[in-house]
PDB file of C-alpha atoms in Angstrom:
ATOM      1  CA  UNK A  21      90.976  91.106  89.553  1.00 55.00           C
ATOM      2  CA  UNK A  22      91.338  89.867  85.807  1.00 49.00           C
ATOM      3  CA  UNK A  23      93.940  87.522  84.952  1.00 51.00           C
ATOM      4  CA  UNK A  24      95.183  86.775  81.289  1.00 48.00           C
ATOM      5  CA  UNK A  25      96.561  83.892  82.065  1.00 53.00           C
ATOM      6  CA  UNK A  26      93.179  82.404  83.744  1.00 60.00           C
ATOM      7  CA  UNK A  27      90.287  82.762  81.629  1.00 64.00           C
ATOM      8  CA  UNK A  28      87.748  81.037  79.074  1.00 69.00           C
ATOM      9  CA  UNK A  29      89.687  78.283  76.422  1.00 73.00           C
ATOM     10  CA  UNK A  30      87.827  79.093  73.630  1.00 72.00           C
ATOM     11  CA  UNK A  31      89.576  75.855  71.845  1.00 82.00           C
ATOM     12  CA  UNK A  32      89.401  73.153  74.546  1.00 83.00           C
ATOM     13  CA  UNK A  33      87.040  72.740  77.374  1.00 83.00           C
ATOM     14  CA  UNK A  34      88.225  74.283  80.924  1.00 84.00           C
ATOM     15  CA  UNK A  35      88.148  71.063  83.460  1.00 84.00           C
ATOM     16  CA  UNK A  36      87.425  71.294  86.734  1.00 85.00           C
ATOM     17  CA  UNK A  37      88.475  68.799  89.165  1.00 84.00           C
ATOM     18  CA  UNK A  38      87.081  68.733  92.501  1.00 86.00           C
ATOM     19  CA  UNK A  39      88.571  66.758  95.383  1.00 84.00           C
ATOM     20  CA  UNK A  40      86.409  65.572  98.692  1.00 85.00           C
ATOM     21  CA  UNK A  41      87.373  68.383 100.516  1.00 82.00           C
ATOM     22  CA  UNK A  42      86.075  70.777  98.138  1.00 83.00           C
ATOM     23  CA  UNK A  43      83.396  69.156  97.018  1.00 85.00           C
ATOM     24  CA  UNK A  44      81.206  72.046  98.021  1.00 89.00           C
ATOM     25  CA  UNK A  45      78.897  74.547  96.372  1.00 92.00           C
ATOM     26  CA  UNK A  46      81.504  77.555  97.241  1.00 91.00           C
ATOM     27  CA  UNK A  47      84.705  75.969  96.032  1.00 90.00           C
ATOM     28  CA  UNK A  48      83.105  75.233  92.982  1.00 92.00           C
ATOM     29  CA  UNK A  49      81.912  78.604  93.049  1.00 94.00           C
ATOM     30  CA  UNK A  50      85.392  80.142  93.402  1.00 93.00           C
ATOM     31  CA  UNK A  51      86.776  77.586  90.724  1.00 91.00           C
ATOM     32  CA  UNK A  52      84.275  78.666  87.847  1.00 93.00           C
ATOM     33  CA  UNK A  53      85.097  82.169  88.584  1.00 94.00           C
ATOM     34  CA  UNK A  54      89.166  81.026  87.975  1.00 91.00           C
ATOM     35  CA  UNK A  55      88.005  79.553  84.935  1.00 90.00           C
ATOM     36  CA  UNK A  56      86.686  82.550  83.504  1.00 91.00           C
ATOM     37  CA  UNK A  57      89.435  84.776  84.511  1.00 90.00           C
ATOM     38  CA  UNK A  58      89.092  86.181  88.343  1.00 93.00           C
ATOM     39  CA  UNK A  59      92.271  85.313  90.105  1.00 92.00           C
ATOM     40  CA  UNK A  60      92.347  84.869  93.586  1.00 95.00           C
ATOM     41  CA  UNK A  61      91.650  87.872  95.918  1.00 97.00           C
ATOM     42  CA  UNK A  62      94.603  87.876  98.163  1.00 97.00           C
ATOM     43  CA  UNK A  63      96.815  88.044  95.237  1.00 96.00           C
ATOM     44  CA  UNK A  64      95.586  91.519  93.923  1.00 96.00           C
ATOM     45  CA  UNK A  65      98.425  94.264  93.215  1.00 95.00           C
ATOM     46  CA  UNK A  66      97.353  96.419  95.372  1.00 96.00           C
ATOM     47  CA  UNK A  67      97.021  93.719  97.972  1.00 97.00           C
ATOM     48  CA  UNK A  68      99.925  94.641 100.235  1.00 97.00           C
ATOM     49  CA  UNK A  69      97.665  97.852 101.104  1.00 97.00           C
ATOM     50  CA  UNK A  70      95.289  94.964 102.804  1.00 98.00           C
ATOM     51  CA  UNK A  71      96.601  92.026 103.711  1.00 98.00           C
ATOM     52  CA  UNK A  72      99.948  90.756 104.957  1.00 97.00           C
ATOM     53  CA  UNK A  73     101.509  87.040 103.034  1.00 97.00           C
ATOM     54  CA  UNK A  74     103.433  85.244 105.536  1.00 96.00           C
ATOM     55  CA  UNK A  75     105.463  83.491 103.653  1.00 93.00           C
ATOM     56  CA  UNK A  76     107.075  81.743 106.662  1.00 93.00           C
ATOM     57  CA  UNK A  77     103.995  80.490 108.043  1.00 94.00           C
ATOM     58  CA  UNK A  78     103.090  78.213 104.810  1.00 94.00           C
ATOM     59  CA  UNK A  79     103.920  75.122 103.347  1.00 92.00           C
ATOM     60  CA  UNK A  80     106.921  75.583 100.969  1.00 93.00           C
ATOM     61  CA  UNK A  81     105.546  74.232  97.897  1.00 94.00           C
ATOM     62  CA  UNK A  82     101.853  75.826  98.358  1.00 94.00           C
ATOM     63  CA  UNK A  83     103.899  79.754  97.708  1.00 94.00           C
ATOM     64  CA  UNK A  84     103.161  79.665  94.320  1.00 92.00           C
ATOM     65  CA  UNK A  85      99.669  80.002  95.242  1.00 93.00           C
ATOM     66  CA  UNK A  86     100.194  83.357  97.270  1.00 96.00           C
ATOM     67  CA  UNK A  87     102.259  84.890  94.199  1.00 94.00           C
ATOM     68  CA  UNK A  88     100.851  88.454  93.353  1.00 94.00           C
ATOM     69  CA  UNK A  89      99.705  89.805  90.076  1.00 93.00           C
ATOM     70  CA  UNK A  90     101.613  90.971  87.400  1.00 90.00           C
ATOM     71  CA  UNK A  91     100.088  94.845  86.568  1.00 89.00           C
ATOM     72  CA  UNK A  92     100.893  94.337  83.307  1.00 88.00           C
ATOM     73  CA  UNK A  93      97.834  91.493  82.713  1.00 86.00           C
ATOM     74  CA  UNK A  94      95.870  92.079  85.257  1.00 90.00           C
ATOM     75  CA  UNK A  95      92.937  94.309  85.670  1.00 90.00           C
ATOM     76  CA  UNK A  96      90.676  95.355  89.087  1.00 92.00           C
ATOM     77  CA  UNK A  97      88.880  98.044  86.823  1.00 90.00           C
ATOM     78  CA  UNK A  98      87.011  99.851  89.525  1.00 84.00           C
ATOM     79  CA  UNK A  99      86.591  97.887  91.857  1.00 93.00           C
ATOM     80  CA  UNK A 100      88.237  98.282  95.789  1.00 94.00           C
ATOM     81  CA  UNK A 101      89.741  95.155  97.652  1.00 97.00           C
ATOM     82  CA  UNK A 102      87.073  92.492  98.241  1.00 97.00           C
ATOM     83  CA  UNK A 103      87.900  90.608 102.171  1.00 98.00           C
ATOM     84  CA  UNK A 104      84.264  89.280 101.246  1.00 97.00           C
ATOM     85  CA  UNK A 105      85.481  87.798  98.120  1.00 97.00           C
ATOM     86  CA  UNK A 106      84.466  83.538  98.088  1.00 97.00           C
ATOM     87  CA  UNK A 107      88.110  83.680  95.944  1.00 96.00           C
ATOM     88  CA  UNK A 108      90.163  84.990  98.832  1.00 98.00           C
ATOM     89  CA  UNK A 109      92.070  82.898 101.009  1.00 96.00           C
ATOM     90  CA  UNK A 110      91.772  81.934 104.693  1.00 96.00           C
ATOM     91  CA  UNK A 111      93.725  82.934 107.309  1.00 97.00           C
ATOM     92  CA  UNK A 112      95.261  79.614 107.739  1.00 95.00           C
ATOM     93  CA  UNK A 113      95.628  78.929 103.962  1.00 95.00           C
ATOM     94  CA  UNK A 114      98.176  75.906 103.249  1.00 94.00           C
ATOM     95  CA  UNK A 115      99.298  76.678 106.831  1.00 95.00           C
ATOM     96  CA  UNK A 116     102.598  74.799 107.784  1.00 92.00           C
ATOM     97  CA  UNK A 117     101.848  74.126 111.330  1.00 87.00           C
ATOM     98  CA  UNK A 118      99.239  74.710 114.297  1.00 82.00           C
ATOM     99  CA  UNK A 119      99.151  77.825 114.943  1.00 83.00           C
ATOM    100  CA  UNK A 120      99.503  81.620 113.073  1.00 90.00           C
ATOM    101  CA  UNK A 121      98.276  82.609 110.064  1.00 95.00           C
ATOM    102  CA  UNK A 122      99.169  82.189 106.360  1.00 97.00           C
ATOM    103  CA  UNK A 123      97.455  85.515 105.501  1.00 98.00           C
ATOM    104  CA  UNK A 124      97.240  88.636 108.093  1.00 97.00           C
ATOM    105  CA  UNK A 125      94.619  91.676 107.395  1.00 98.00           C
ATOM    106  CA  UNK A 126      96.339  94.378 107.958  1.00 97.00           C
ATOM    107  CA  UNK A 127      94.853  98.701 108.454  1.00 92.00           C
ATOM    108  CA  UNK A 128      92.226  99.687 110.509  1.00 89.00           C
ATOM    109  CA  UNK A 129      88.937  97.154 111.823  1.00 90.00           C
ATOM    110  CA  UNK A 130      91.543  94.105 111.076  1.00 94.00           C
ATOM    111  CA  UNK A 131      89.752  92.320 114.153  1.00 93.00           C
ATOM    112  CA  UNK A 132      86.739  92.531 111.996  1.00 94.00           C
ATOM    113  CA  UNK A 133      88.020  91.976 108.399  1.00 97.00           C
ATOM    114  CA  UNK A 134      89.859  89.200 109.638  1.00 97.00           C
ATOM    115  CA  UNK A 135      86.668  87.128 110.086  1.00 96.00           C
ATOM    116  CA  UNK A 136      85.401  87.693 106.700  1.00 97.00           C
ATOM    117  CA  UNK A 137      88.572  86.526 104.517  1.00 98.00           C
ATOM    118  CA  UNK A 138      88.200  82.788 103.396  1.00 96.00           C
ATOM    119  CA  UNK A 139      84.012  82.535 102.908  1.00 96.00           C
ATOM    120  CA  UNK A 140      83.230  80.161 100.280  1.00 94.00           C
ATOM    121  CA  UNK A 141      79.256  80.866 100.916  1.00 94.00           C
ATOM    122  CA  UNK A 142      78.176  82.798  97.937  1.00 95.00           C
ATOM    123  CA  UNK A 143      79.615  85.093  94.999  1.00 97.00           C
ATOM    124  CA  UNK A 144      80.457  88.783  95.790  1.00 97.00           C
ATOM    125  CA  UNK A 145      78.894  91.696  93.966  1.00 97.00           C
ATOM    126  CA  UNK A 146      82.380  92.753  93.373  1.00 96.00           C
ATOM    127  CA  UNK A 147      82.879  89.335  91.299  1.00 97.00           C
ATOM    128  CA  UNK A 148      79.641  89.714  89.612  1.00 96.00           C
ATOM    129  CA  UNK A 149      80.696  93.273  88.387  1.00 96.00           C
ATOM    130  CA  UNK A 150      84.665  91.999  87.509  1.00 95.00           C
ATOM    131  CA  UNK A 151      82.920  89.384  85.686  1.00 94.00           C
ATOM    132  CA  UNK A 152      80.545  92.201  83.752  1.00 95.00           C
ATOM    133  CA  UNK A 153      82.804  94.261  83.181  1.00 94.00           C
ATOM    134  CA  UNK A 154      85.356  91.324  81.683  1.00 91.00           C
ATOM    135  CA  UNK A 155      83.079  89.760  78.955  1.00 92.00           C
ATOM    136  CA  UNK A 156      79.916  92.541  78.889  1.00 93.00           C
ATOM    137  CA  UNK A 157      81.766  95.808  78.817  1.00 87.00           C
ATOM    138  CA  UNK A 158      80.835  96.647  74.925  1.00 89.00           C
ATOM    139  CA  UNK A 159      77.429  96.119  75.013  1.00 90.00           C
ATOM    140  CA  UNK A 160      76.099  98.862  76.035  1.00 92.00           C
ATOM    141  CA  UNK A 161      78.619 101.494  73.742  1.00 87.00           C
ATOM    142  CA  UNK A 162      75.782 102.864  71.505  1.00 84.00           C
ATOM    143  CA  UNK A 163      74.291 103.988  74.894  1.00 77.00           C
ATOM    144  CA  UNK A 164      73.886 107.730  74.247  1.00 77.00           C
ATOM    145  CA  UNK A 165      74.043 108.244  78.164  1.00 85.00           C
ATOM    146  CA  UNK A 166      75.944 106.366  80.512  1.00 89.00           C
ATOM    147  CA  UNK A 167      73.968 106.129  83.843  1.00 93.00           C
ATOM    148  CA  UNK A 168      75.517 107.770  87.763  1.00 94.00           C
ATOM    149  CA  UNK A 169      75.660 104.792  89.465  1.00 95.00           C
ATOM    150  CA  UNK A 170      76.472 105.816  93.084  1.00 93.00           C
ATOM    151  CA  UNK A 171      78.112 103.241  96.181  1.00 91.00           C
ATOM    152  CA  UNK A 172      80.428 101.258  93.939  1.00 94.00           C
ATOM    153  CA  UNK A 173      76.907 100.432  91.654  1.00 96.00           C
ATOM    154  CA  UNK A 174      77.824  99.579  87.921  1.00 96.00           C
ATOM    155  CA  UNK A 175      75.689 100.069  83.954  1.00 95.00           C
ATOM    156  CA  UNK A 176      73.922  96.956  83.726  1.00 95.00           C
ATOM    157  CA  UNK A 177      75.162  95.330  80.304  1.00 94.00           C
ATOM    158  CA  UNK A 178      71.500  94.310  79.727  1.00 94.00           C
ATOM    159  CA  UNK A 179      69.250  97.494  80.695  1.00 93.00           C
ATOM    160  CA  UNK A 180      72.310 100.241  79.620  1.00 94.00           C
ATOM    161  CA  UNK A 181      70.084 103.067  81.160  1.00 92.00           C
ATOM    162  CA  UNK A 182      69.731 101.352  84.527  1.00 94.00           C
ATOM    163  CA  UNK A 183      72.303 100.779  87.219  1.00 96.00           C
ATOM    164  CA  UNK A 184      73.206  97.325  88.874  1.00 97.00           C
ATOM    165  CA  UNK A 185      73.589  97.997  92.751  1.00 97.00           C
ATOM    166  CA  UNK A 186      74.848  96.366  95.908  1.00 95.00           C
ATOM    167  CA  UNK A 187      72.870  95.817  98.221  1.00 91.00           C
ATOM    168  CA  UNK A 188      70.832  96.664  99.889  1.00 90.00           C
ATOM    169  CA  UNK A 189      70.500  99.794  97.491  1.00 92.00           C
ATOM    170  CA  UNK A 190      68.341 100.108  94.142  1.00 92.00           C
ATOM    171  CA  UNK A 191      67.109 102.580  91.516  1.00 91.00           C
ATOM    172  CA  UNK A 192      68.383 104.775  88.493  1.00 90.00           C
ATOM    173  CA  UNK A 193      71.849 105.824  90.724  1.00 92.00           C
ATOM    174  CA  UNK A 194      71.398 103.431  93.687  1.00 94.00           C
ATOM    175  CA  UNK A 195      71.035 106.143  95.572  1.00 89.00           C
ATOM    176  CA  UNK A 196      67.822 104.237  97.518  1.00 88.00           C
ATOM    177  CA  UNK A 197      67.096 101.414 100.234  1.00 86.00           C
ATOM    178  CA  UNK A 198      65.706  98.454 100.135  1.00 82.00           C
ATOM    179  CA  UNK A 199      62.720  98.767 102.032  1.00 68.00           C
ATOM    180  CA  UNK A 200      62.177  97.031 105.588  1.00 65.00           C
ATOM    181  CA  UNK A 201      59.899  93.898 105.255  1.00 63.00           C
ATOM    182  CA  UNK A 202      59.454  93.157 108.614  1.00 65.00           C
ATOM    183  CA  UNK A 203      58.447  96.879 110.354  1.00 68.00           C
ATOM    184  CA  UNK A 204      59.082 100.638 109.573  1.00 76.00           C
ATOM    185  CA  UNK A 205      62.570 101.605 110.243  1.00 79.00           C
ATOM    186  CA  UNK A 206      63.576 104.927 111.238  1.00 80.00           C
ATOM    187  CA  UNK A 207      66.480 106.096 109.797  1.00 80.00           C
ATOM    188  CA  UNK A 208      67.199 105.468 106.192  1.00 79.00           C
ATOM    189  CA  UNK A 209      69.636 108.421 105.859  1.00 81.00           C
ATOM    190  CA  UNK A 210      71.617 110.008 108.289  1.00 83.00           C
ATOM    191  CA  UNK A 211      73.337 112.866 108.496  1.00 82.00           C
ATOM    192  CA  UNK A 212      76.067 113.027 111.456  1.00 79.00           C
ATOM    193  CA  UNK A 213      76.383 115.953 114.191  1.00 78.00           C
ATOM    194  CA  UNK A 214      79.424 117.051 115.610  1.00 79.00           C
ATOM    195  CA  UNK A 215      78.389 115.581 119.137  1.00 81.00           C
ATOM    196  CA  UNK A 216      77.525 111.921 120.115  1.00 82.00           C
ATOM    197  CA  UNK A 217      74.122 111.262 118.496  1.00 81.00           C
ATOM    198  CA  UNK A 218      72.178 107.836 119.169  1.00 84.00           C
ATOM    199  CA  UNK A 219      69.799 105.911 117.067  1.00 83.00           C
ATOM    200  CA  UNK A 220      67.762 103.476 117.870  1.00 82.00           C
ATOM    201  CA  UNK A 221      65.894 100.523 116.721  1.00 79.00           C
ATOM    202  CA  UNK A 222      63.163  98.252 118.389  1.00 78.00           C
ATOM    203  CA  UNK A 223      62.125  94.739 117.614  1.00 78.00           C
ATOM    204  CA  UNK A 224      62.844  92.394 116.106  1.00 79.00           C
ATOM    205  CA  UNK A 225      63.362  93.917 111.816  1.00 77.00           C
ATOM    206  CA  UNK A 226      65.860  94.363 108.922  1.00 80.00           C
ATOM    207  CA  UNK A 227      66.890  98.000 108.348  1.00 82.00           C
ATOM    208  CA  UNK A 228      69.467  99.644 106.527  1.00 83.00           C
ATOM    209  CA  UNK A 229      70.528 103.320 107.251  1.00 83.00           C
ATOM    210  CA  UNK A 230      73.132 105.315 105.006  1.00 82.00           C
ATOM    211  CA  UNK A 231      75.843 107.621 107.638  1.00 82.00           C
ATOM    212  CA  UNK A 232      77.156 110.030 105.570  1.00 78.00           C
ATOM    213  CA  UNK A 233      79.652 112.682 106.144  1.00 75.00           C
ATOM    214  CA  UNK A 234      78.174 116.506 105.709  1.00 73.00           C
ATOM    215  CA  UNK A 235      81.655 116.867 103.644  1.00 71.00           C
ATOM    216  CA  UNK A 236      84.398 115.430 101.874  1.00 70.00           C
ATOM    217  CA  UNK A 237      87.118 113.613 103.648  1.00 67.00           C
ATOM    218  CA  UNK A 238      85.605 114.563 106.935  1.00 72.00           C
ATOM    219  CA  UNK A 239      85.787 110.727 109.324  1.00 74.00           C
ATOM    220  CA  UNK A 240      82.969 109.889 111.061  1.00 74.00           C
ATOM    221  CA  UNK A 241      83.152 107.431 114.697  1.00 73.00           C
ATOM    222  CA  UNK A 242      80.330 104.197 115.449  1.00 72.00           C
ATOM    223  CA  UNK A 243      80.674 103.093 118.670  1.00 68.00           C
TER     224      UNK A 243
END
């Protein structure tokens, strides 16, 4: 999300100071992206959808740090909650003692979502489009037609008639797949059955497959 209070001074220079233990390519990832304006994931205000704050858990004068957003300066656009986000916390974020967790996933595949919170590897595309759509979001206005960008895919402030996609999709909508580069992959798209269908995938190669539903709002089960 977007947060006045963060955010580019256009005045003075932004400083960044980094101690030893995060003098590391993420954290100073996740501190540029503070500077111009993305506040920190777990703080969202929609978050409590997500994520559970124990406030117990933590070090009393690190809560500040776990306050959520205000809706009325803060934007998330279009964008969905990001557990992949290199600004959201760990589990064990300013953690008082041994033991628990400072911030608790919450919903369905928590066992799996859990693991992802806290990476300070690389930038998310999510970040990359708050960022866009922050500082690039007029550029593209005399556009007579606004591309379809499908999967959460955004205009690209520099080609307007193209999308920007996540991977590993590309093209005009992002409606294709990156191509294998180590072997021919079977399944790019699949359509599920009402019965237990199985797919499968020799050697060693990178594939991506799309599983969609035949219909709206219908659920579909990997096992």
């Amino acid at each position: 999300m977007i947060k006045n209070e963060n955010g580019i001074n256009v005045v003075e220079p932004n400083f960044i100071y980094i101690g030893h233990s995060c003098n590391n390519k993420g954290h100073v990832l996740s501190f540029i992206l503070q500077v111009l304006g993305v506040d920190d994931e777990h703080n969202r205000i929609d978050r409590d959808k997500y994520v559970k704050i124990r406030d117990e858990k933590m070090e009393p004068r690190f809560r500040e740090y776990f306050q959520k957003d205000n809706i009325k300066n803060t934007k998330i656009f279009d964008t969905n909650y990001d557990y992949g986000s290199i600004t959201h916390g760990s589990p064990r974020l300013y953690l008082r003692w041994a033991g628990g967790e400072t911030i608790k996933v919450i919903g369905n595949h928590t066992e799996y979502y859990q693991k992802m919170i806290g990476q300070r590897y690389s930038v998310s595309f999510n970040e990359y489009k708050l960022v866009n759509y922050l500082y690039c979001n007029e550029t593209c206005k005399s556009t007579e037609k606004k591309p379809e960008c499908w999967f959460g895919g955004y205009q690209n402030p520099n080609k307007c008639n193209e999308c920007l996609c996540p991977y590993p999709l590309y093209g005009y909508r992002c409606q294709s797949l990156t191509s294998d580069n180590k072997g021919y992959c079977p399944y790019t798209s699949v359509s599920p059955a009402p019965y237990e269908t199985l797919l499968k995938y020799y050697g060693y190669r990178h594939c991506s497959t799309i599983i969609q539903a035949p219909e709206k709002h219908q659920r579909i089960q990997i096992i």
